[in-house]
Coordinates of C-alpha atoms in Angstrom, one line a residue:
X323 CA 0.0 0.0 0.0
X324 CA 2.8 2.3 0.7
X325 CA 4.7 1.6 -2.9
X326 CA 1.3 2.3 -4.2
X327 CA 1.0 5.6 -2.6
X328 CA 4.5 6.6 -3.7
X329 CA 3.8 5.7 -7.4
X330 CA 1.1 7.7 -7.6
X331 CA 2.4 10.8 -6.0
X332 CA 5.3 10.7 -8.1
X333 CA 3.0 10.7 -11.3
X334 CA 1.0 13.4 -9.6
X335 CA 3.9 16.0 -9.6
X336 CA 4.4 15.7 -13.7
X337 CA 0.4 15.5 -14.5
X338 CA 0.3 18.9 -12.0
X339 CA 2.9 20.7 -14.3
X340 CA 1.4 19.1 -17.6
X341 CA -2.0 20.5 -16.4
X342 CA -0.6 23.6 -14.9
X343 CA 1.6 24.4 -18.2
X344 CA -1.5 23.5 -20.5
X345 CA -3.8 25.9 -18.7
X346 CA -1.0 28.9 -18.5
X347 CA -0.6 28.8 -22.0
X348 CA -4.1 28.5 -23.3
X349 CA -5.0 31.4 -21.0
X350 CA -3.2 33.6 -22.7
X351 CA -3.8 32.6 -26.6
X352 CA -7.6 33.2 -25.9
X353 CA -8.5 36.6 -27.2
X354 CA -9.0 39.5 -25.0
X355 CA -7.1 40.2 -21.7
X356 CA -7.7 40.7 -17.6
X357 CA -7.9 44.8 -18.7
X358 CA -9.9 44.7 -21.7
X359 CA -12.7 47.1 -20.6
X360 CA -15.9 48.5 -22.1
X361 CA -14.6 51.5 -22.0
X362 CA -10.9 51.2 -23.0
X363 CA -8.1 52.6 -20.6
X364 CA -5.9 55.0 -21.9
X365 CA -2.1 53.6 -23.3
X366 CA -0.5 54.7 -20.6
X367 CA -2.5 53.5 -17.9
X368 CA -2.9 50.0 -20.0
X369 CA 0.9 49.9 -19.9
X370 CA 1.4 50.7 -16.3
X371 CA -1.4 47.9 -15.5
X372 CA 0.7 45.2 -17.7
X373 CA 4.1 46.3 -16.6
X374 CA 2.8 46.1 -12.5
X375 CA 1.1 42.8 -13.5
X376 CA 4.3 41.2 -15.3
X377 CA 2.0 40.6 -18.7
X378 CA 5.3 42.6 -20.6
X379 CA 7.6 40.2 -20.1
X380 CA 7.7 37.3 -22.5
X381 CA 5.5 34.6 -22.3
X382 CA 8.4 32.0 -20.8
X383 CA 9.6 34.5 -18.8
X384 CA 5.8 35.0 -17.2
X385 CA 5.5 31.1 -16.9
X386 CA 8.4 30.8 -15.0
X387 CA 7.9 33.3 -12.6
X388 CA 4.6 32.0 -12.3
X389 CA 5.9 28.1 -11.3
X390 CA 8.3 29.8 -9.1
X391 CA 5.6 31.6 -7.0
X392 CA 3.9 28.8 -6.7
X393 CA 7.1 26.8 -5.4
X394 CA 6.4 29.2 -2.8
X395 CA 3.0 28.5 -2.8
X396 CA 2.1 31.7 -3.6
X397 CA -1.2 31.9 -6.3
X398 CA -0.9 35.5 -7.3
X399 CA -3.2 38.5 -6.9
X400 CA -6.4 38.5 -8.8
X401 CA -6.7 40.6 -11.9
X402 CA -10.6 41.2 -11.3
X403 CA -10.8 41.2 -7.2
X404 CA -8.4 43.8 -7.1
X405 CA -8.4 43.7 -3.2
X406 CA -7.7 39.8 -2.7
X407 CA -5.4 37.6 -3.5
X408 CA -6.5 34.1 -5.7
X409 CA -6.0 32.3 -2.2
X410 CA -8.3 34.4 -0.7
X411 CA -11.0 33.8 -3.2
X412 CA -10.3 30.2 -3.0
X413 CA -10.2 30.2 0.8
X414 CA -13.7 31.8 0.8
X415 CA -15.5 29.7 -2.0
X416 CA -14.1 26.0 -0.7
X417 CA -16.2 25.7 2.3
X418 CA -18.8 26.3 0.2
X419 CA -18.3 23.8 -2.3
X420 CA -16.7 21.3 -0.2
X421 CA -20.1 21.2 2.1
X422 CA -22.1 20.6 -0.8
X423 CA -20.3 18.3 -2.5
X424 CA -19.5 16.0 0.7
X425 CA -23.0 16.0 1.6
X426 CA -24.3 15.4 -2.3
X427 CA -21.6 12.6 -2.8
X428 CA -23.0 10.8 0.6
X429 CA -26.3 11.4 0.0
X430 CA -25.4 9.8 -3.9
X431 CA -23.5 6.9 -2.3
X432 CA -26.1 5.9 0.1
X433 CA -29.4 5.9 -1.4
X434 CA -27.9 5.0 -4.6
X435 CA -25.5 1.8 -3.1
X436 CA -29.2 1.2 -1.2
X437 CA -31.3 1.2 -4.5
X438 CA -29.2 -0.9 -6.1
X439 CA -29.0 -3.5 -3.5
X440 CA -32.8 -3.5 -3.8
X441 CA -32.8 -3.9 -7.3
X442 CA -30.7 -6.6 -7.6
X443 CA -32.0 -8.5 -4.7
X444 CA -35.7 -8.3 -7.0
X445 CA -34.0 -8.9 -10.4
X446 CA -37.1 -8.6 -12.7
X447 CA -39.7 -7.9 -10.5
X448 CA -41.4 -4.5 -9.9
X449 CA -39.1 -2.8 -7.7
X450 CA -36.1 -3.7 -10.3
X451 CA -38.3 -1.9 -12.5
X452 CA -38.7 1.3 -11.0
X453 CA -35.5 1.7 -9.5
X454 CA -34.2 2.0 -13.3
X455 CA -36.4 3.6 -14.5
X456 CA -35.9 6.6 -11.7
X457 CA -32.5 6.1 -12.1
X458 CA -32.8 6.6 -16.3
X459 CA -34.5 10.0 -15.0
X460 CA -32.5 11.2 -12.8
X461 CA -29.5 11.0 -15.3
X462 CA -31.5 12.5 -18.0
X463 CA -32.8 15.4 -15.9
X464 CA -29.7 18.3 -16.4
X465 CA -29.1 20.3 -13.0
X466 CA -30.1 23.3 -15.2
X467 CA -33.8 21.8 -15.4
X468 CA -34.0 20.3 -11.8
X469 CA -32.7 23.3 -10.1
X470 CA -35.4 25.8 -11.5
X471 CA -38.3 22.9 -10.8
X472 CA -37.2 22.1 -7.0
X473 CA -36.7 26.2 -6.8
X474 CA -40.8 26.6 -8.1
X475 CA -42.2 23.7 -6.4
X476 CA -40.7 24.0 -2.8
X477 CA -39.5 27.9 -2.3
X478 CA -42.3 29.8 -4.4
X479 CA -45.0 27.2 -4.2
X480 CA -44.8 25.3 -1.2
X481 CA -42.5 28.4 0.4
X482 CA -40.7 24.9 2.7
X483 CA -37.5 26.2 2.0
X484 CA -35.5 29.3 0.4
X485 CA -34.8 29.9 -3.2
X486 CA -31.1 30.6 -2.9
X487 CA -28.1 32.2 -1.1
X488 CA -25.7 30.4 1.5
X489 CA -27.4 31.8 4.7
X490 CA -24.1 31.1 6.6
X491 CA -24.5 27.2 5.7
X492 CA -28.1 27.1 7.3
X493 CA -29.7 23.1 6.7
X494 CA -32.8 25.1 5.0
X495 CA -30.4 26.7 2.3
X496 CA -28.5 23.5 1.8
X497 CA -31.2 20.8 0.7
X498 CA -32.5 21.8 -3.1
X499 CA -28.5 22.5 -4.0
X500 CA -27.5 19.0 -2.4
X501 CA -30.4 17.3 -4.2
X502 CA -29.7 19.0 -7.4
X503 CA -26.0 17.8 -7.3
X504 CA -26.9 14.3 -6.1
X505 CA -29.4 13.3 -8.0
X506 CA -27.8 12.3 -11.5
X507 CA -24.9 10.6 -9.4
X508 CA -27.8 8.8 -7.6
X509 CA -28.7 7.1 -10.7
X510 CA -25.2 6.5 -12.0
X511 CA -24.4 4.7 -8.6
X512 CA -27.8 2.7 -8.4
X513 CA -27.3 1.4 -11.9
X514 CA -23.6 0.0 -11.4
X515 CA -24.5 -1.3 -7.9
X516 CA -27.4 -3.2 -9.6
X517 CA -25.4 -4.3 -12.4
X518 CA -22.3 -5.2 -10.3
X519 CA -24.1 -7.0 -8.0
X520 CA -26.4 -8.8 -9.8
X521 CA -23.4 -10.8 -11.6
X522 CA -22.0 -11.0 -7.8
X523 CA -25.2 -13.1 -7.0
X524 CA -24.6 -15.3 -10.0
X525 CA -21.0 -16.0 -9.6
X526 CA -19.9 -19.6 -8.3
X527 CA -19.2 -19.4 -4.8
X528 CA -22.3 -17.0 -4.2
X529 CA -24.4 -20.2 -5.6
X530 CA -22.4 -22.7 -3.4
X531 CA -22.8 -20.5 -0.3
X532 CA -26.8 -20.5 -1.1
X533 CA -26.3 -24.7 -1.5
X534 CA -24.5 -24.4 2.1
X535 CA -27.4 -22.8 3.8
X536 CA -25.7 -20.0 4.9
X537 CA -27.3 -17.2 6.4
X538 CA -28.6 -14.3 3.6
X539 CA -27.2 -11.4 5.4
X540 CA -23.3 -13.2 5.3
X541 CA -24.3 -14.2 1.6
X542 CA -24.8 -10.9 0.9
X543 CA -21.9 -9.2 2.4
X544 CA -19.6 -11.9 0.6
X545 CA -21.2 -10.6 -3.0
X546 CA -21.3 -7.1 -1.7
X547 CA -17.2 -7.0 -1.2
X548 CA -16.4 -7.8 -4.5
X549 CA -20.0 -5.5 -6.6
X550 CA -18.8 -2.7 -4.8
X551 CA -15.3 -2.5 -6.4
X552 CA -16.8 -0.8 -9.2
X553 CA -18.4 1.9 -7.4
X554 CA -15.6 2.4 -5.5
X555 CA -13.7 3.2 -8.7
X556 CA -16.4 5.6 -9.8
X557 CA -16.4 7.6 -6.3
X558 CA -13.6 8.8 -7.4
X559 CA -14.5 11.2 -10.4
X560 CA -17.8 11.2 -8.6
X561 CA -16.3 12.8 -5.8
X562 CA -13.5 15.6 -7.7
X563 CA -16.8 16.4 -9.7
X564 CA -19.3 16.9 -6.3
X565 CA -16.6 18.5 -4.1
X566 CA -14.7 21.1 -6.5
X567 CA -18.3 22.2 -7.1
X568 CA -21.3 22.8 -9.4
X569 CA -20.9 25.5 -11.9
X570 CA -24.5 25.6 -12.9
X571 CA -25.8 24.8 -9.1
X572 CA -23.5 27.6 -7.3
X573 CA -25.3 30.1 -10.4
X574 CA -28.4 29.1 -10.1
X575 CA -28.6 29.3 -6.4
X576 CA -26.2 31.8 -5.6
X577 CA -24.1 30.3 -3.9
X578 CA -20.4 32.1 -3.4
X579 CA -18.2 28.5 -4.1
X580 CA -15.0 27.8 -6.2
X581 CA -17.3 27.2 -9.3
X582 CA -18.6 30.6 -9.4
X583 CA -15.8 32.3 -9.3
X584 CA -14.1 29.5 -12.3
X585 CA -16.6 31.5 -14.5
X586 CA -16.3 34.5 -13.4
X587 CA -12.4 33.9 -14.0
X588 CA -12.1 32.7 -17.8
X589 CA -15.1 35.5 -18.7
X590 CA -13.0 38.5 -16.8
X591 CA -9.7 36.6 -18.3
X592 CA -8.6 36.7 -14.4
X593 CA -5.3 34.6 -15.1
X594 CA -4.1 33.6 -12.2
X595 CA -8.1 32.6 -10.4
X596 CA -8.5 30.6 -13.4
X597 CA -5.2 29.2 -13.1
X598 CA -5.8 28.5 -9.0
X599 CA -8.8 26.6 -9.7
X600 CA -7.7 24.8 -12.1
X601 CA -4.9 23.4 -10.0
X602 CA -6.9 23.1 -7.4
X603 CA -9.2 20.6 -9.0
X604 CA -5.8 18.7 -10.2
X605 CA -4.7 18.0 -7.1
X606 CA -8.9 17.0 -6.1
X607 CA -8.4 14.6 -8.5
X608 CA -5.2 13.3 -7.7
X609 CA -5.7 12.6 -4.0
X610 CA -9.9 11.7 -4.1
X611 CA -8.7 9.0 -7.4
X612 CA -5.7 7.5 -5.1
X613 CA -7.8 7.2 -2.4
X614 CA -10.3 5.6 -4.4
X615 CA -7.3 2.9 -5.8
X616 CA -6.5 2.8 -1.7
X617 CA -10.2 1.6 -1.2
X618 CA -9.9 -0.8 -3.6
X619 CA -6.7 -2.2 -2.7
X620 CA -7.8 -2.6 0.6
X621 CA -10.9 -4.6 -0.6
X622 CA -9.1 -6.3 -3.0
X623 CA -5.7 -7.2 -1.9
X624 CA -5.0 -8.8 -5.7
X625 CA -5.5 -4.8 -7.2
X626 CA -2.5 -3.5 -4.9
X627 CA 0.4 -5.3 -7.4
X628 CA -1.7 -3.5 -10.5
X629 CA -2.3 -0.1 -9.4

């Protein structure tokens, strides 16, 4: 477990600088620039603005004075939040994102991991039935159409709950953003645990365990070890894509989280936010994937010579 840990981080660093390099330059080929305005500056004050920024010097020049603030771990001030610095914007929208997207990505593992039990334990019958077919829906449903239908029927019809805003993390303002981001993984989770499990239940020594007598229960945790593999490998993704947040949730519903302020990066051409955020997500998915490869090694001890 410990070699595997050391691989990985050691194909972390070069996959951070790949995606770190590939972002820096992209940045700055896209038309338009941090001090583009509607009403243009004059030269002059453009000029002063580049030179104070660095954005005079050479583009390899800029790039490496870029990696070697962020040795320091230093992100850089923000071209558009003239008052903060890119760590401050990201120290402010994290909580945000990462309370939604820990509470979406339990809520997804646990009813879905449920549903999909129950399906497969009724393969065929009425309640396999309906489980896929809400879990079709639910991944066909975009958060752009959910959001606006759970914002009409429970804050302006049924007035249960509010339409938006963070209210300091209040319960009340987290449920319609949880659901919204839960509910397509609910379906992506209930459909592998059915599928995964269902070939579980017909596997050999599930079949001679049943000839046995054994108990259900200790049946069923034997074919659950080995169905759940799979979903462990999707929590993963699952979870860099539910914790580094929802662009369309965080608009829709106001909410102040890492997302957000993504977009409001690339469209103010905020270089070094967008460039923040997008390492930040890199290293989401480099730890959230190897502790997803640790899960599964530890469930399977035969994955830990693979990974």
């Amino acid at each position: 477990m410990i070699g595997l840990v050391l691989r990985r981080l050691a194909q972390a660093v070069p996959t951070l600088l790949l995606v770190v390099a590939a972002s820096f330059f992209l940045m700055r080929l896209a038309p338009g620039g941090p001090f583009d305005l509607e009403r243009p500056l004059a030269p002059a004050a453009m000029e002063n603005l580049r030179r104070v920024y660095g954005l005079d010097q050479p583009l390899l020049v800029q790039f490496g004075r870029y990696l070697g603030a962020l040795a320091r771990g230093d992100l850089g001030p923000s071209f558009s939040f003239r008052d903060l610095t890119v760590a401050d914007l990201l120290a402010r929208g994290l909580p945000v994102s990462l309370t939604l997207g820990a509470l979406a990505l339990l809520l997804a593992l646990g009813l879905g991991i449920g549903l999909g039990c129950l399906a497969a334990l009724r393969q065929g019958g009425a309640t396999d039935r309906a489980v896929t077919l809400l879990a079709g829906l639910s991944l066909s449903l975009p958060s752009f159409v959910v959001a606006p239908l759970l914002q009409i029927a429970f804050g302006l019809t049924l007035r249960w709950l509010p339409l938006g805003g963070w209210g300091g993390g209040a319960p009340s303002h987290l449920v319609l953003p949880v659901i919204t981001l839960a509910l397509p993984q609910i379906g992506a989770v209930a459909r592998l645990t059915r599928a995964s499990l269902a070939e579980a239940l017909r596997a050999q020594p599930v079949r001679t365990m049943r000839s046995l007598g054994l108990p259900p229960a200790r049946v069923l945790r034997h074919a659950l070890r080995g169905a759940l593999l799979p979903v462990i490998a999707l929590a993963g993704p699952l979870a860099t894509g539910l914790l580094t947040g929802s662009v369309v949730v965080e608009t829709v519903f106001g909410l102040p989280g890492i997302g957000r302020y993504f977009v409001e990066g690339a469209l103010n051409r905020d270089y070094t936010l967008v460039m923040g955020t997008v390492l930040l997500v890199g290293v989401f998915v480099v730890v959230l994937n190897l502790a997803a490869d640790l899960a599964a090694a530890w469930a399977d001890p035969r994955l830990r010579g693979r990974a």
